[in-house]
Tab-separated table of C-alpha atoms and ligand atoms in Angstrom:
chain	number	residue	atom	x	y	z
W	1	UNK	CA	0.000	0.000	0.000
W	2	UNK	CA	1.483	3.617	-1.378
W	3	UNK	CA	-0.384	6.531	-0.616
W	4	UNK	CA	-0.095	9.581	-2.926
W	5	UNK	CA	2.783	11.557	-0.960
W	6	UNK	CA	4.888	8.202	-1.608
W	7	UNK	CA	4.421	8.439	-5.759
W	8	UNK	CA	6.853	10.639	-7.026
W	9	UNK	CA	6.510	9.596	-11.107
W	10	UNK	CA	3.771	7.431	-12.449
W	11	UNK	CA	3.873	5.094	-15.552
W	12	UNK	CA	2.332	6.079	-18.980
W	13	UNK	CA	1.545	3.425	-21.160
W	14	UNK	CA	4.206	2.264	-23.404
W	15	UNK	CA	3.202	2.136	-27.468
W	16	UNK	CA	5.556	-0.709	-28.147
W	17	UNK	CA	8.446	-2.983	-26.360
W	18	UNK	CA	10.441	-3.856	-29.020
W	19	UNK	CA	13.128	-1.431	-29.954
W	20	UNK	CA	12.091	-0.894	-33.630
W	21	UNK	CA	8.260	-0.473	-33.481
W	22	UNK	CA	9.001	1.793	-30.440
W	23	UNK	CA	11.603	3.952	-33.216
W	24	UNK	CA	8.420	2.829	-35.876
W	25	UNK	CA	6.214	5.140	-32.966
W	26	UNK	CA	8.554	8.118	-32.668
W	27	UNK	CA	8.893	8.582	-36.347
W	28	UNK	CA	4.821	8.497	-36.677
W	29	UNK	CA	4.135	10.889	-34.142
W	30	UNK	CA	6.925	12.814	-35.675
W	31	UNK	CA	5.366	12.804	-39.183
W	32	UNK	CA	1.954	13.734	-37.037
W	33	UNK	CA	2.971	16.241	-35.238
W	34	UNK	CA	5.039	17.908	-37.536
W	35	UNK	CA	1.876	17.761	-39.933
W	36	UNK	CA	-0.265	19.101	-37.459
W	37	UNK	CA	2.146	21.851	-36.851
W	38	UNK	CA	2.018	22.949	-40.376
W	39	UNK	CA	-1.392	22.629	-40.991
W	40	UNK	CA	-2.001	24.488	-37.836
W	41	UNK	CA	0.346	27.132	-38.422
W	42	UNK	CA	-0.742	28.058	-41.460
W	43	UNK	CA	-3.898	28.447	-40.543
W	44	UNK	CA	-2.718	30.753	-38.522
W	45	UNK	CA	-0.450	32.407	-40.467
W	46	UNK	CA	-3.227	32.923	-43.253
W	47	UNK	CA	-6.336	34.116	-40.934
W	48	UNK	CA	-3.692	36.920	-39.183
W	49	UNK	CA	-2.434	38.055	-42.422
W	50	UNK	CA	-5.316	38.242	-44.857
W	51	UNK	CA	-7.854	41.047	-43.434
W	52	UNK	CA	-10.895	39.886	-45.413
W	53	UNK	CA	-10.639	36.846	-43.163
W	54	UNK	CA	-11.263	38.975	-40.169
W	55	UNK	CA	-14.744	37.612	-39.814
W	56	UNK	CA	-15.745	35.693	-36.857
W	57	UNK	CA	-16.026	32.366	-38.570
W	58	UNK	CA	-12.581	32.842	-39.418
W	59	UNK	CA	-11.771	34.258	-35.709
W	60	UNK	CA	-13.334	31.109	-34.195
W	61	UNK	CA	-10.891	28.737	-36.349
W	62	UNK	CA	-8.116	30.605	-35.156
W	63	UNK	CA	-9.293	29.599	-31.954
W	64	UNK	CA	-9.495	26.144	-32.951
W	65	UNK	CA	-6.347	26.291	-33.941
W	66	UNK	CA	-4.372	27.750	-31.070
W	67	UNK	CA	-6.071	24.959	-29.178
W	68	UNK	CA	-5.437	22.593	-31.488
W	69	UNK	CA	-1.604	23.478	-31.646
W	70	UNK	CA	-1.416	23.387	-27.553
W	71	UNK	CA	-3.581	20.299	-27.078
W	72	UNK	CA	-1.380	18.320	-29.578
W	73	UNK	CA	1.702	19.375	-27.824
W	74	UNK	CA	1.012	18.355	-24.474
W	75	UNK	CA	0.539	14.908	-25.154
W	76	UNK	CA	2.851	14.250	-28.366
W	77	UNK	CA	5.755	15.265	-27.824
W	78	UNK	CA	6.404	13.459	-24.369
W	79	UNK	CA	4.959	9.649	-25.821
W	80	UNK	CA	7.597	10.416	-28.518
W	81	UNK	CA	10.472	11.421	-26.194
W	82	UNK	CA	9.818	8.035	-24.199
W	83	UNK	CA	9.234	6.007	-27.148
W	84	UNK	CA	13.299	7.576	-27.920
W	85	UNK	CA	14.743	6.804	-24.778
W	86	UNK	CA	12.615	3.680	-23.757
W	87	UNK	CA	11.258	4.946	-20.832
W	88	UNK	CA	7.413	5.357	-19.759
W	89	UNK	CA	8.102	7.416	-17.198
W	90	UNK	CA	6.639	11.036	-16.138
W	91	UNK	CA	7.226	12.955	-13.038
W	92	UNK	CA	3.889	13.421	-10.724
W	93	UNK	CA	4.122	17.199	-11.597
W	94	UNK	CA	4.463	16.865	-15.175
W	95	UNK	CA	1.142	14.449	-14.674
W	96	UNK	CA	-0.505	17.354	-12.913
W	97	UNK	CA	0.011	19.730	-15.206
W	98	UNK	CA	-0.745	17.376	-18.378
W	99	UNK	CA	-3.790	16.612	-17.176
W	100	UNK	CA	-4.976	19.956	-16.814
W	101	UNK	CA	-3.279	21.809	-19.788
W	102	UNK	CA	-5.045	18.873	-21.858
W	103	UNK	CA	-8.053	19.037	-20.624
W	104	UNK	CA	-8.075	22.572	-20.223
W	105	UNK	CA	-7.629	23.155	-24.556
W	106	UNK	CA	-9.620	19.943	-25.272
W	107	UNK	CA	-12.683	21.519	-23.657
W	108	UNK	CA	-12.050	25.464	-24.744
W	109	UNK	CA	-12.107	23.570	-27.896
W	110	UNK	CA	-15.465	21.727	-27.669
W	111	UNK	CA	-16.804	24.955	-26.600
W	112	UNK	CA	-15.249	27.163	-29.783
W	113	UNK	CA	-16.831	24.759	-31.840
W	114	UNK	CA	-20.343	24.586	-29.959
W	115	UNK	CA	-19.815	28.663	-30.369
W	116	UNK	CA	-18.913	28.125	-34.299
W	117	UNK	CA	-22.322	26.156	-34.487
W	118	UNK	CA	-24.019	28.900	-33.506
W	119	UNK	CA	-22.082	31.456	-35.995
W	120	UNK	CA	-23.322	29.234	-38.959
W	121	UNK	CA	-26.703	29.378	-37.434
W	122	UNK	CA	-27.040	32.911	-37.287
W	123	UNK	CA	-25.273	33.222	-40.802
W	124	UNK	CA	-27.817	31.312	-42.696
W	125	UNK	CA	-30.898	31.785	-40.816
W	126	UNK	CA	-30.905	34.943	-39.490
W	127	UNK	CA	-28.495	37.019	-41.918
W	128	UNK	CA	-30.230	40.276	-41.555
W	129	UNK	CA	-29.363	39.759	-37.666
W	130	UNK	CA	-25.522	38.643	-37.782
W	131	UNK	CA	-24.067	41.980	-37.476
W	132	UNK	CA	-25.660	42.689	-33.936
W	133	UNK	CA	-25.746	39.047	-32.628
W	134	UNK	CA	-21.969	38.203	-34.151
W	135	UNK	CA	-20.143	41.578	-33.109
W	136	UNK	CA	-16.664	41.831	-32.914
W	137	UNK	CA	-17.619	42.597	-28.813
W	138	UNK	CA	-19.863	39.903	-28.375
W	139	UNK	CA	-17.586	37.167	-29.966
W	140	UNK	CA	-14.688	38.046	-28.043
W	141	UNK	CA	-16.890	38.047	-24.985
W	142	UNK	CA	-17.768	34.190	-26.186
W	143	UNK	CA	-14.698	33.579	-27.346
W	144	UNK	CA	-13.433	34.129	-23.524
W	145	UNK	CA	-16.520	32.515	-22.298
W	146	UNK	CA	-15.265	29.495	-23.970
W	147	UNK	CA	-11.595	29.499	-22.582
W	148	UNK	CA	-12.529	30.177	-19.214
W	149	UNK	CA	-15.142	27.495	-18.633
W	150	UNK	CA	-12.488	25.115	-20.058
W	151	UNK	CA	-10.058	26.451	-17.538
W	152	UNK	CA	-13.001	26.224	-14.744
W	153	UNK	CA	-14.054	22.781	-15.952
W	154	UNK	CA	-9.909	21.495	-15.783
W	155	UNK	CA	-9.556	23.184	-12.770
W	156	UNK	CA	-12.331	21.728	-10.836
W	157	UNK	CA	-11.433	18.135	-12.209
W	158	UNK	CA	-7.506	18.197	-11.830
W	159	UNK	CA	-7.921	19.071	-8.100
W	160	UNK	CA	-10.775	16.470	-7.529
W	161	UNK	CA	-8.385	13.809	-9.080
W	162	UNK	CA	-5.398	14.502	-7.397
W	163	UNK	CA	-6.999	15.444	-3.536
W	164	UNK	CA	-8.233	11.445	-3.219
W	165	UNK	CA	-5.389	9.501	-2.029
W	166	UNK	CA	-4.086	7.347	-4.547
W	167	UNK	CA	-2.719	3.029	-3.900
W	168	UNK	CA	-3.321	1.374	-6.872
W	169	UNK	CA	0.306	1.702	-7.931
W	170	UNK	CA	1.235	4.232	-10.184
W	171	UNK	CA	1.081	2.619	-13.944
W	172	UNK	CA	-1.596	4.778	-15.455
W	173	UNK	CA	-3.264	3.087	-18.445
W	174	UNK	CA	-3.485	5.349	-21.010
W	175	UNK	CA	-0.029	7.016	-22.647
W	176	UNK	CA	-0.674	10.550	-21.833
W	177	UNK	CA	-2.147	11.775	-17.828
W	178	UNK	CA	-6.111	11.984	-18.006
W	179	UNK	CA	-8.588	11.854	-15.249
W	180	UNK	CA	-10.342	8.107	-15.325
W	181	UNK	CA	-7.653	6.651	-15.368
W	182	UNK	CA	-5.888	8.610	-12.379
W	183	UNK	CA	-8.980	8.382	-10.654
W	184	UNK	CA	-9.171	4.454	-11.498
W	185	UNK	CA	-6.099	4.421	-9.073
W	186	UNK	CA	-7.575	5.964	-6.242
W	187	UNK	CA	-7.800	4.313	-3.042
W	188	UNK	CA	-11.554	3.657	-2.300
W	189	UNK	CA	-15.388	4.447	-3.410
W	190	UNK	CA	-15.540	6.767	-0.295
W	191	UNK	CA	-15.446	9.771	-2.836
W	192	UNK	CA	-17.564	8.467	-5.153
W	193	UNK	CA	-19.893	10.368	-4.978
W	194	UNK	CA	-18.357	13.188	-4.940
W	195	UNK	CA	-16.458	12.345	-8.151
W	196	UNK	CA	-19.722	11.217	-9.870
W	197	UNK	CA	-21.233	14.414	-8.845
W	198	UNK	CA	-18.301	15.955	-10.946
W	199	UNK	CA	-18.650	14.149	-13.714
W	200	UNK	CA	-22.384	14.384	-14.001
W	201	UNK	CA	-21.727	17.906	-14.066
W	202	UNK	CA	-19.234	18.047	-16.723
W	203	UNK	CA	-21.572	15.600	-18.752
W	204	UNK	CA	-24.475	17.760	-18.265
W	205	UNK	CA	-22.724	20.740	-19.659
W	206	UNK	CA	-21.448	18.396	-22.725
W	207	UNK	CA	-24.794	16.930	-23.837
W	208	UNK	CA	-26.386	21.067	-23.418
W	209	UNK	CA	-23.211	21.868	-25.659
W	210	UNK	CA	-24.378	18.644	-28.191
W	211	UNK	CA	-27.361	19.538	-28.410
W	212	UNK	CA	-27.136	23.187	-28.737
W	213	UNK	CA	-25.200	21.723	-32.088
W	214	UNK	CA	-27.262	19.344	-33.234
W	215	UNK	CA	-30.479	22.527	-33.113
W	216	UNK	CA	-28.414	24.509	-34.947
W	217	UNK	CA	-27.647	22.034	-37.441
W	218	UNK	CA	-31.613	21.290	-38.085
W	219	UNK	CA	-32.385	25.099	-38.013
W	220	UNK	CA	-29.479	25.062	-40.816
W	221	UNK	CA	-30.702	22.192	-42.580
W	222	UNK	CA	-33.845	23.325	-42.928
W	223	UNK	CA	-33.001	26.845	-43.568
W	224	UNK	CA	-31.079	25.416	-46.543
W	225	UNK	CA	-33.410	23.189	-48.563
W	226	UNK	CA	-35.933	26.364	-48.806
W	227	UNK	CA	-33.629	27.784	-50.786
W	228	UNK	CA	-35.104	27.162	-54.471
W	229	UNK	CA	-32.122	27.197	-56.484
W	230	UNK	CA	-29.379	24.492	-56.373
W	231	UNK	CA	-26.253	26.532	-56.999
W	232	UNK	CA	-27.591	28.787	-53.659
W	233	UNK	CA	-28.190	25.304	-51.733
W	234	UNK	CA	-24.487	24.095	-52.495
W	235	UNK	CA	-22.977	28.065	-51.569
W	236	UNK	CA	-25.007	28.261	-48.390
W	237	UNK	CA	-24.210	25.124	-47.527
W	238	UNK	CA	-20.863	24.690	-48.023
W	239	UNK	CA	-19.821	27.214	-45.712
W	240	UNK	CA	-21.109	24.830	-42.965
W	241	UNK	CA	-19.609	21.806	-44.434
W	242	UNK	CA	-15.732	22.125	-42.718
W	243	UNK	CA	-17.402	22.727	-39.697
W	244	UNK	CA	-19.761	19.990	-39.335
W	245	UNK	CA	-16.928	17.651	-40.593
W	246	UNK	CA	-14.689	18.545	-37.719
W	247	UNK	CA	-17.564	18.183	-34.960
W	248	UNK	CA	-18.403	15.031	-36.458
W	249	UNK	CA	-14.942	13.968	-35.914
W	250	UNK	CA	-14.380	15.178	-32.818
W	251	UNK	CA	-17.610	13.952	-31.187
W	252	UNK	CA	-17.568	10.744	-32.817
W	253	UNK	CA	-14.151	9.947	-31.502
W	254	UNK	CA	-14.814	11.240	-28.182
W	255	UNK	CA	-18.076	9.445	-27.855
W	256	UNK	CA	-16.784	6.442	-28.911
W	257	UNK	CA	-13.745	6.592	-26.163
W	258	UNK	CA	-15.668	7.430	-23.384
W	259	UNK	CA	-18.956	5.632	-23.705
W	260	UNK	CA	-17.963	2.802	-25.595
W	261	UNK	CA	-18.854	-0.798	-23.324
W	262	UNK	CA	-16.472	-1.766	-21.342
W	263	UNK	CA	-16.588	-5.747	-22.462
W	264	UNK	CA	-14.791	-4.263	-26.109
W	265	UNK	CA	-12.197	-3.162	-23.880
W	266	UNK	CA	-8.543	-4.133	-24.332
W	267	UNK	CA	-5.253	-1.777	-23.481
W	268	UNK	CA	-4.153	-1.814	-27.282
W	269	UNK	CA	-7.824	-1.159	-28.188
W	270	UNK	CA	-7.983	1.601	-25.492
W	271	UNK	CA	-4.460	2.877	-26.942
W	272	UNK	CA	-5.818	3.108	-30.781
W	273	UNK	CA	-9.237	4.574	-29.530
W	274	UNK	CA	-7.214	6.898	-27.255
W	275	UNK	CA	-4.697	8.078	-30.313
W	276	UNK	CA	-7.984	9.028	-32.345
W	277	UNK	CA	-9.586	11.052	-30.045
W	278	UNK	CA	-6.663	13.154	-28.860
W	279	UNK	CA	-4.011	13.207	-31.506
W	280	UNK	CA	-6.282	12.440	-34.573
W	281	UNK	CA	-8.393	15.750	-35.001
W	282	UNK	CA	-5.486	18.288	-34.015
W	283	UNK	CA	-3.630	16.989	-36.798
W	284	UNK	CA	-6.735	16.828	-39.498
W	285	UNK	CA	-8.777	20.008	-38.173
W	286	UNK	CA	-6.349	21.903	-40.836
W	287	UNK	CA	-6.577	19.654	-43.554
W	288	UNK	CA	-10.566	19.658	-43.462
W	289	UNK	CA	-10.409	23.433	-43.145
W	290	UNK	CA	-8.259	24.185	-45.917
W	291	UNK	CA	-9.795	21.805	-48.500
W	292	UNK	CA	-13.052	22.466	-48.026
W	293	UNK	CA	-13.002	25.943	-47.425
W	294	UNK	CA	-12.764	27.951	-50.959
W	295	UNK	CA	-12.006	31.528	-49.540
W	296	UNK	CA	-9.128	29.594	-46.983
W	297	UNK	CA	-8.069	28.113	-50.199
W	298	UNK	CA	-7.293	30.940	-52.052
W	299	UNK	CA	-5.832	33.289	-49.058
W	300	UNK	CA	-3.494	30.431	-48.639
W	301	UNK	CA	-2.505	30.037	-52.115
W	302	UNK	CA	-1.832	33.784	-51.882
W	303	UNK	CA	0.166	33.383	-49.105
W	304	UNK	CA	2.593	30.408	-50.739
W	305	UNK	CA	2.848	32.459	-53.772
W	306	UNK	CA	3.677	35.380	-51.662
W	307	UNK	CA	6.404	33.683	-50.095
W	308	UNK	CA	7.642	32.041	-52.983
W	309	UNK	CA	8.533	34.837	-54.749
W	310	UNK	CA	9.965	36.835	-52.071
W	311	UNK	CA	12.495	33.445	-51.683
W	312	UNK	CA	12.954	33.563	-55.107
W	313	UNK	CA	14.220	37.407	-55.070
W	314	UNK	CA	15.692	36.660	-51.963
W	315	UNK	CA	17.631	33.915	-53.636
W	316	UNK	CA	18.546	36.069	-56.588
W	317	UNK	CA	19.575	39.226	-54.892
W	318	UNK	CA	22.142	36.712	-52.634
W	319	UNK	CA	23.271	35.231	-56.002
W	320	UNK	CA	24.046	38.843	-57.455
W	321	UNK	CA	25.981	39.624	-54.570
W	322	UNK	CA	27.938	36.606	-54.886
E	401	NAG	C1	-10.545	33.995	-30.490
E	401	NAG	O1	-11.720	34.559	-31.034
E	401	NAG	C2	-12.035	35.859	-30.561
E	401	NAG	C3	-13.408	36.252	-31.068
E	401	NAG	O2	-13.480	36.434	-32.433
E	401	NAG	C4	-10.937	36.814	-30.964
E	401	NAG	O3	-11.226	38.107	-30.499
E	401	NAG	C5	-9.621	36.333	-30.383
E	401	NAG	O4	-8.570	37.131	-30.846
E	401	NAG	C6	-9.345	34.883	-30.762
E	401	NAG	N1	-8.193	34.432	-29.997
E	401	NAG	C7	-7.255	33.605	-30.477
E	401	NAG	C8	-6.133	33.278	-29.585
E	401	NAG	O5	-7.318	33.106	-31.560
């Protein structure tokens, strides 16, 4: 029997234990993460330097962005660095603070994209009304609605899963630090309850966030097909397309992790599932965005060709010095 002043690291999950398919890991997440950096950080890039994309749809996928950039690197980078060195350790602090910073972004996030939901909504069926209901005041006023409930919402759960003693050993199943599975090592059901109420909580405030979603989709969809003409269908339309792609993704994955029965349940299963839902969307979110969004498209375009040519005068004014 430890108690939780006697941990001073726990165990993450190891991806592989052979020596190759744990270099076989690094050099995927590399290839993952370096692809989600790009795609991330040109989204950025783009959005900050084009001004006609100063809209809040395009505000909101900066958002998604940021968090998608931070969320990624709090749980990449360290599986790669101890698939390198063949370790699966990480200190109790760095635990602390992964579970929080993670769950922190991953909710901001579910919230900038409950808050996108409703910026398509207002956009197709009430136009005339976007102005007032989508100013730049009253997004930025969502905007840090949604960051600060995440931060509320990790807050509240890091300290609940850390204050119960811990002495179920320290190997936590999962390769990152997340809250079932820290609380799966706590010591007995006498918080229960006050973990469940926590959770039902959190749960209530995710199903009012699906649903909010899922209303504005029907208001959408049905906004959409009284539109007589087809060519106005596929325009309105397709603006909501990226958008509803990424929810899709990230709900499905999520649901799918957390709800899925427990009798499927197997630690490389829970490993797969677990990459999806956490390392998956961060790295596609771009790649939906910027194919399926025309105007994102073309600012980006612009933006290569912009840099292009200043390398290539770059390149020749170095060679004329030469
Ligand atoms: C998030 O969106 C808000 C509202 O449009 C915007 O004011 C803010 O600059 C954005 N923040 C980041 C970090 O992208």
């Amino acid at each position: 029997m430890s108690n939780v002043s006697s941990i001073s690291q726990f165990l993450l999950l190891p991806f592989a234990d052979t020596r190759q398919l744990q270099l076989l890991h690094f050099w995927l997440f590399l290839g993952i993460y370096l692809a989600a950096l790009l795609g991330n950080g040109l989204i950025i890039t783009t959005i900050a330097w084009h001004h006609h994309l100063h809209t809040p749809m395009y505000f909101f996928l900066l958002n998604l962005s940021v968090l998608d950039l931070g969320s990624i690197s709090t749980t990449v980078p360290k599986a790669m660095a101890n698939s390198l060195w063949d370790n699966s350790c990480i200190s109790y602090k760095g635990c602390v603070a992964q579970l929080f910073v993670f769950l922190f972004l991953i909710s901001a996030e579910y919230y900038v994209l409950t808050i996108m939901a409703y910026d398509r909504y207002v956009a197709i069926c009430q136009p005339l009304h976007y102005g007032t209901l989508l100013g730049t005041r009253a997004c930025a006023h969502m905007a840090a609605a949604a960051w600060a409930s995440g931060f509320l919402n990790a807050l509240l759960h890091t300290a609940n899963a850390f204050s119960v003693p811990l002495c179920q050993g320290n190997a936590v199943g999962q390769f990152f630090c997340e809250v079932p599975h820290i609380l799966k090592l706590s010591c007995s059901e006498a918080n229960y309850l006050r973990k469940a109420g926590l959770t039902v909580v959190s749960a209530c405030l995710a199903f009012g966030c699906f649903v909010f979603i899922v209303v504005s989709y029907v208001g959408i969809f049905r906004a959409v097909m009284r539109i007589p003409s087809q060519q106005g269908r596929h325009k309105a339309f397709s603006t909501c397309l990226p958008h509803l792609t990424v929810v899709s993704l990230f709900l499905s994955t999520g649901f799918f992790a957390n709800l899925k029965p427990p009798s499927i349940s197997s630690p490389s299963l829970d490993l797969v599932v677990s990459v999806l839902y956490s390392v998956v969307p961060p790295a596609v979110n771009p790649l939906i965005y910027s194919l399926r969004n025309q105007e994102l498209k073309d600012a980006l375009r612009k933006l290569m060709n912009l840099s292009l040519s200043e390398a290539i005068k770059c390149l020749f004014s170095s060679v004329q010095h030469l």
